[in-house]
Amino acid sequence: MNDLNAKIQKFAQLILDANNIVVLTGAGMSTESGIADFRSPGTGLWEKVNPDEFASIHSYVSDTKKNLDFMLEMGLNIFKARPNKGHKMLTKLQRFGKLKGILTQNIDGLHQKSHSKNIVELHGTAHEAICMACNQIYPITTMINQVMKGENRPSCEACNGLLKPNAIFFGEPLRSEILSQADDMINSCDLLIVLGSSLLVYPVAFYPRKALSLGAKIAIINIQETDVDSFAEVVIHEKIGDVFPLIVEIVEGEINQNN
Ligand SMILES: NC(=O)c1ccc[n+]([C@@H]2O[C@H](COP(=O)([O-])OP(=O)(O)OC[C@H]3O[C@@H](n4cnc5c(N)ncnc54)[C@H](O)[C@@H]3O)[C@@H](O)[C@H]2O)c1
Ligand SMILES: [Zn+2]
């Protein structure tokens, strides 16, 4: 058995042995759906734009028009994207009863489109807009329609406050109720699977170590190395779509055999 096959077998066995699995997903989960991540060499968004000028709450308020152009381009790409093999495999694992929930840093809604359940969106969603003054939530189309009509300052119908996508920008705090849902998931899991995250953004960067300190095992699929690799039971540096279906196939085979 070669090294990769052995890792795939080991990954599947960890899933079969666990009773409370949580999956943590990052932007690498959605690159195979055509949505660029931030940090992949050559294709990551941060090689094209400066994060200080875009996607920070300060830059959005001070230069709304420039940020809207960038967001519209990214948003339209997100809205047309479809779930990929990785998303579908997670939905399948959940149907087998092998997956408690998904903690995602993604704002693209692809886990929902793939019909997964119990999803915590740490960084909010690109599918909604929120009023910065009164917190009223709108479908994102409300904001897009205004921008498409040439409005440089999309505004709330109720109070005329500035609308922004309901995703967390740099410089904004994460919502406390979302953080406590994430904590509950991390505190109770016995296997934490990380798919497609550089694990550089907090609080996610902290979750594997926290889960580990509470006795959980860690398994990772990510093309690039991460700081957590050395703590994990198994690490596979390949594309999710190339290896995760093979892992789920082994799990499915074992489950069917035992039923
Ligand atoms: N799809 C989205 O919603 C989206 C897109 C871009 C950025 N973001 C935001 O980006 C922030 C960045 O943190 P992050 O850790 O999620 O992303 P990141 O860009 O820092 O890291 C992504 C990681 O995924 C790996 N990767 C890329 N494609 C992969 C594949 N097919 N299979 C396996 N691994 C793959 C890369 O090697 C990289 O290490 C998050 O806060 C998130 O909100 C989200
Ligand atoms: Zn308002």
Short mmCIF file of C-alpha atoms and ligand atoms in Angstrom, two decimals:
data_model
loop_
_atom_site.label_atom_id
_atom_site.label_comp_id
_atom_site.label_asym_id
_atom_site.label_seq_id
_atom_site.Cartn_x
_atom_site.Cartn_y
_atom_site.Cartn_z
CA MET A 1 0.00 0.00 0.00
CA ASN A 2 1.51 3.36 -0.95
CA ASP A 3 1.70 6.29 1.42
CA LEU A 4 -1.39 8.10 0.08
CA ASN A 5 -3.53 4.95 0.14
CA ALA A 6 -2.46 4.28 3.72
CA LYS A 7 -3.45 7.83 4.70
CA ILE A 8 -6.82 7.48 2.97
CA GLN A 9 -7.47 4.22 4.85
CA LYS A 10 -6.43 5.80 8.13
CA PHE A 11 -8.66 8.84 7.53
CA ALA A 12 -11.64 6.55 6.84
CA GLN A 13 -10.94 4.50 9.97
CA LEU A 14 -10.85 7.67 12.11
CA ILE A 15 -14.31 8.56 10.74
CA LEU A 16 -15.63 5.05 11.42
CA ASP A 17 -14.27 5.07 15.00
CA ALA A 18 -15.59 8.54 15.92
CA ASN A 19 -18.98 9.32 17.45
CA ASN A 20 -19.06 13.09 17.25
CA ILE A 21 -17.42 14.47 14.12
CA VAL A 22 -17.21 18.17 13.35
CA VAL A 23 -15.84 19.47 10.04
CA LEU A 24 -14.13 22.84 9.80
CA THR A 25 -14.07 24.24 6.27
CA GLY A 26 -12.20 27.15 4.70
CA ALA A 27 -11.97 28.82 1.33
CA GLY A 28 -10.09 25.78 -0.08
CA MET A 29 -13.39 23.86 0.18
CA SER A 30 -14.84 26.01 -2.59
CA THR A 31 -11.93 26.51 -5.02
CA GLU A 32 -13.13 23.45 -6.96
CA SER A 33 -16.46 25.30 -7.39
CA GLY A 34 -14.59 28.16 -9.08
CA ILE A 35 -14.35 30.53 -6.09
CA ALA A 36 -10.79 31.76 -5.44
CA ASP A 37 -9.41 31.45 -1.91
CA PHE A 38 -7.23 34.11 -0.27
CA ARG A 39 -3.84 32.46 0.12
CA SER A 40 -3.21 29.80 -2.58
CA PRO A 41 0.01 30.71 -4.42
CA GLY A 42 -0.76 32.11 -7.90
CA THR A 43 -4.57 32.12 -7.62
CA GLY A 44 -5.36 33.49 -4.11
CA LEU A 45 -7.22 36.82 -4.03
CA TRP A 46 -4.54 38.45 -1.89
CA GLU A 47 -2.15 38.25 -4.85
CA LYS A 48 -4.56 40.48 -6.80
CA VAL A 49 -5.84 42.95 -4.21
CA ASN A 50 -4.57 44.47 -0.99
CA PRO A 51 -6.65 43.25 1.99
CA ASP A 52 -6.16 46.63 3.71
CA GLU A 53 -7.90 48.40 0.82
CA PHE A 54 -10.70 45.88 0.36
CA ALA A 55 -12.93 43.86 2.63
CA SER A 56 -12.12 45.91 5.73
CA ILE A 57 -14.96 47.73 7.42
CA HIS A 58 -12.92 50.94 7.47
CA SER A 59 -12.27 50.88 3.70
CA TYR A 60 -15.93 49.97 3.01
CA VAL A 61 -17.23 53.00 4.87
CA SER A 62 -14.55 55.41 3.60
CA ASP A 63 -14.58 54.29 -0.06
CA THR A 64 -17.84 52.41 -0.56
CA LYS A 65 -17.85 52.66 -4.37
CA LYS A 66 -14.40 51.09 -4.86
CA ASN A 67 -15.24 48.24 -2.48
CA LEU A 68 -18.64 47.64 -4.09
CA ASP A 69 -17.03 47.05 -7.50
CA PHE A 70 -14.72 44.40 -6.02
CA MET A 71 -17.53 42.80 -3.99
CA LEU A 72 -19.92 42.69 -6.90
CA GLU A 73 -17.37 40.81 -8.99
CA MET A 74 -16.67 38.34 -6.16
CA GLY A 75 -20.38 38.09 -5.29
CA LEU A 76 -21.60 37.30 -8.79
CA ASN A 77 -19.02 34.51 -8.96
CA ILE A 78 -20.27 33.15 -5.62
CA PHE A 79 -23.96 33.26 -6.62
CA LYS A 80 -23.46 31.22 -9.76
CA ALA A 81 -21.24 28.59 -8.05
CA ARG A 82 -22.49 25.05 -7.46
CA PRO A 83 -21.46 22.61 -4.68
CA ASN A 84 -18.51 20.41 -5.67
CA LYS A 85 -17.67 16.77 -4.87
CA GLY A 86 -16.31 17.73 -1.44
CA HIS A 87 -19.54 19.46 -0.36
CA LYS A 88 -21.59 16.51 -1.63
CA MET A 89 -19.44 14.00 0.26
CA LEU A 90 -20.03 15.91 3.51
CA THR A 91 -23.77 15.77 2.90
CA LYS A 92 -23.45 12.03 2.33
CA LEU A 93 -21.44 11.51 5.55
CA GLN A 94 -24.12 13.42 7.41
CA ARG A 95 -26.82 11.13 5.98
CA PHE A 96 -24.85 8.16 7.35
CA GLY A 97 -25.10 9.81 10.79
CA LYS A 98 -21.33 10.30 10.84
CA LEU A 99 -21.26 14.10 10.95
CA LYS A 100 -22.65 16.34 13.71
CA GLY A 101 -22.07 19.67 12.09
CA ILE A 102 -20.03 21.95 9.87
CA LEU A 103 -18.17 25.02 11.03
CA THR A 104 -17.35 27.11 8.00
CA GLN A 105 -15.36 30.26 7.34
CA ASN A 106 -16.96 30.45 3.91
CA ILE A 107 -19.61 32.99 3.05
CA ASP A 108 -20.68 31.29 -0.19
CA GLY A 109 -23.58 29.17 1.14
CA LEU A 110 -22.41 26.08 -0.78
CA HIS A 111 -22.86 23.71 2.19
CA GLN A 112 -26.52 24.81 2.33
CA LYS A 113 -26.91 24.44 -1.44
CA SER A 114 -25.59 20.90 -1.03
CA HIS A 115 -28.32 20.25 1.64
CA SER A 116 -25.96 19.75 4.59
CA LYS A 117 -27.46 20.48 8.03
CA ASN A 118 -26.26 22.13 11.25
CA ILE A 119 -23.94 24.63 9.57
CA VAL A 120 -22.35 27.44 11.57
CA GLU A 121 -21.23 30.31 9.32
CA LEU A 122 -18.48 31.97 11.35
CA HIS A 123 -17.98 34.81 8.89
CA GLY A 124 -21.62 35.37 7.92
CA THR A 125 -23.03 35.06 4.44
CA ALA A 126 -22.74 36.75 1.06
CA HIS A 127 -26.40 35.93 0.39
CA GLU A 128 -27.73 38.65 2.71
CA ALA A 129 -27.23 42.38 3.22
CA ILE A 130 -27.42 44.10 6.61
CA CYS A 131 -28.08 47.74 7.53
CA MET A 132 -25.12 49.15 9.45
CA ALA A 133 -27.46 51.47 11.40
CA CYS A 134 -30.49 49.35 12.39
CA ASN A 135 -29.28 45.77 11.65
CA GLN A 136 -32.25 45.04 9.39
CA ILE A 137 -31.42 42.08 7.13
CA TYR A 138 -32.30 41.97 3.42
CA PRO A 139 -31.69 39.45 0.65
CA ILE A 140 -28.44 40.47 -1.06
CA THR A 141 -30.43 41.14 -4.25
CA THR A 142 -31.88 44.26 -2.56
CA MET A 143 -28.38 45.71 -2.35
CA ILE A 144 -27.23 44.43 -5.75
CA ASN A 145 -30.26 45.92 -7.50
CA GLN A 146 -29.43 49.35 -6.07
CA VAL A 147 -25.76 49.07 -7.10
CA MET A 148 -26.69 47.85 -10.60
CA LYS A 149 -28.89 50.96 -10.97
CA GLY A 150 -25.80 53.09 -10.29
CA GLU A 151 -26.35 53.74 -6.57
CA ASN A 152 -22.93 54.27 -4.96
CA ARG A 153 -24.30 54.11 -1.43
CA PRO A 154 -26.84 51.27 -1.14
CA SER A 155 -29.23 52.13 1.67
CA CYS A 156 -31.75 50.65 4.09
CA GLU A 157 -35.43 51.09 3.16
CA ALA A 158 -36.32 51.53 6.85
CA CYS A 159 -33.73 54.06 8.07
CA ASN A 160 -31.54 55.05 5.09
CA GLY A 161 -28.44 53.57 6.84
CA LEU A 162 -25.61 52.14 4.72
CA LEU A 163 -26.12 48.50 3.62
CA LYS A 164 -23.24 46.04 3.56
CA PRO A 165 -23.09 42.33 2.73
CA ASN A 166 -23.90 40.33 5.89
CA ALA A 167 -20.37 38.89 5.95
CA ILE A 168 -17.75 39.77 8.54
CA PHE A 169 -15.25 42.27 7.18
CA PHE A 170 -11.73 42.74 8.55
CA GLY A 171 -11.98 44.96 11.61
CA GLU A 172 -15.44 43.67 12.59
CA PRO A 173 -16.02 41.38 15.57
CA LEU A 174 -17.54 37.93 15.08
CA ARG A 175 -21.06 37.55 16.54
CA SER A 176 -21.06 36.23 20.09
CA GLU A 177 -23.95 33.78 19.53
CA ILE A 178 -22.11 32.30 16.54
CA LEU A 179 -18.89 32.01 18.55
CA SER A 180 -20.68 30.17 21.34
CA GLN A 181 -22.28 27.72 18.85
CA ALA A 182 -18.80 27.10 17.44
CA ASP A 183 -17.39 26.60 20.95
CA ASP A 184 -20.09 24.02 21.73
CA MET A 185 -19.19 22.10 18.58
CA ILE A 186 -15.45 22.20 19.24
CA ASN A 187 -15.88 21.30 22.93
CA SER A 188 -17.96 18.21 22.20
CA CYS A 189 -16.31 16.69 19.11
CA ASP A 190 -14.10 13.61 19.22
CA LEU A 191 -12.81 14.08 15.67
CA LEU A 192 -12.19 17.45 14.02
CA ILE A 193 -11.76 17.25 10.24
CA VAL A 194 -10.20 20.33 8.62
CA LEU A 195 -10.86 20.77 4.90
CA GLY A 196 -9.26 23.56 2.84
CA SER A 197 -8.13 26.08 5.43
CA SER A 198 -4.72 27.66 5.96
CA LEU A 199 -5.73 27.88 9.67
CA LEU A 200 -4.20 31.34 9.81
CA VAL A 201 -7.35 33.36 10.56
CA TYR A 202 -8.59 33.61 14.17
CA PRO A 203 -10.61 32.21 15.87
CA VAL A 204 -10.40 29.19 13.55
CA ALA A 205 -6.62 29.01 13.95
CA PHE A 206 -7.23 28.22 17.62
CA TYR A 207 -9.92 25.52 17.20
CA PRO A 208 -7.74 22.49 16.36
CA ARG A 209 -5.51 23.08 19.40
CA LYS A 210 -8.56 23.56 21.59
CA ALA A 211 -10.21 20.36 20.33
CA LEU A 212 -6.93 18.50 20.78
CA SER A 213 -6.54 19.72 24.36
CA LEU A 214 -10.02 18.31 25.11
CA GLY A 215 -9.07 14.89 23.75
CA ALA A 216 -10.30 15.09 20.14
CA LYS A 217 -8.31 13.80 17.17
CA ILE A 218 -7.48 15.99 14.17
CA ALA A 219 -7.50 15.00 10.48
CA ILE A 220 -6.61 17.44 7.70
CA ILE A 221 -6.93 17.69 3.92
CA ASN A 222 -5.25 20.84 2.62
CA ILE A 223 -2.97 21.37 -0.38
CA GLN A 224 -0.53 23.52 1.58
CA GLU A 225 1.03 22.71 4.93
CA THR A 226 -0.49 24.23 8.08
CA ASP A 227 0.92 24.91 11.56
CA VAL A 228 -1.39 22.22 12.92
CA ASP A 229 -0.09 19.39 10.68
CA SER A 230 2.30 18.05 13.32
CA PHE A 231 -0.55 17.59 15.87
CA ALA A 232 -2.84 15.73 13.46
CA GLU A 233 -3.41 11.95 13.28
CA VAL A 234 -3.41 12.19 9.50
CA VAL A 235 -2.65 15.00 7.02
CA ILE A 236 -3.22 14.75 3.27
CA HIS A 237 -1.73 17.48 1.04
CA GLU A 238 -4.00 16.91 -1.96
CA LYS A 239 -7.14 18.43 -3.46
CA ILE A 240 -10.28 17.64 -1.44
CA GLY A 241 -12.14 16.50 -4.59
CA ASP A 242 -9.36 14.01 -5.41
CA VAL A 243 -9.22 12.25 -2.04
CA PHE A 244 -12.30 12.90 0.10
CA PRO A 245 -14.66 10.88 -2.18
CA LEU A 246 -12.27 7.90 -1.82
CA ILE A 247 -12.39 8.24 1.96
CA VAL A 248 -16.18 8.46 2.06
CA GLU A 249 -16.42 5.46 -0.27
CA ILE A 250 -14.48 3.33 2.26
CA VAL A 251 -16.69 4.59 5.11
CA GLU A 252 -19.83 3.80 3.09
CA GLY A 253 -18.55 0.30 2.28
CA GLU A 254 -17.88 -0.48 5.95
CA ILE A 255 -21.23 0.92 7.08
CA ASN A 256 -23.12 -1.11 4.46
CA GLN A 257 -21.22 -4.28 5.41
CA ASN A 258 -22.14 -3.91 9.07
CA ASN A 259 -25.84 -3.29 8.42
N1 LIG B 1 -15.63 30.62 -0.68
C1 LIG B 1 -15.68 31.60 0.23
O1 LIG B 1 -16.70 31.85 0.86
C2 LIG B 1 -14.41 32.40 0.48
C3 LIG B 1 -13.54 32.69 -0.57
C4 LIG B 1 -12.38 33.46 -0.26
C5 LIG B 1 -12.12 33.85 1.04
N2 LIG B 1 -12.99 33.51 2.04
C6 LIG B 1 -12.63 33.95 3.40
O2 LIG B 1 -11.23 33.71 3.47
C7 LIG B 1 -10.74 33.68 4.77
C8 LIG B 1 -9.46 32.89 4.62
O3 LIG B 1 -9.21 31.79 5.42
P1 LIG B 1 -9.23 30.30 4.87
O4 LIG B 1 -8.33 29.51 5.76
O5 LIG B 1 -10.63 29.89 4.70
O6 LIG B 1 -8.62 30.40 3.40
P2 LIG B 1 -7.11 30.59 2.92
O7 LIG B 1 -7.17 31.20 1.54
O8 LIG B 1 -6.28 31.24 3.94
O9 LIG B 1 -6.61 29.08 2.79
C9 LIG B 1 -7.17 28.19 1.89
C10 LIG B 1 -6.34 26.90 1.94
O10 LIG B 1 -7.03 25.94 1.15
C11 LIG B 1 -6.06 25.20 0.42
N3 LIG B 1 -6.76 24.73 -0.78
C12 LIG B 1 -7.16 25.46 -1.86
N4 LIG B 1 -7.86 24.68 -2.71
C13 LIG B 1 -7.89 23.44 -2.16
C14 LIG B 1 -8.45 22.21 -2.56
N5 LIG B 1 -9.13 22.08 -3.71
N6 LIG B 1 -8.29 21.12 -1.74
C15 LIG B 1 -7.60 21.23 -0.57
N7 LIG B 1 -7.05 22.38 -0.14
C16 LIG B 1 -7.19 23.48 -0.92
C17 LIG B 1 -4.91 26.13 0.16
O11 LIG B 1 -3.70 25.38 0.05
C18 LIG B 1 -4.94 27.06 1.38
O12 LIG B 1 -4.00 26.65 2.38
C19 LIG B 1 -11.87 33.15 5.54
O13 LIG B 1 -12.11 34.06 6.53
C20 LIG B 1 -13.10 33.18 4.57
O14 LIG B 1 -14.16 33.89 5.17
C21 LIG B 1 -14.12 32.79 1.78
ZN ZN B 2 -31.66 50.50 8.66
#
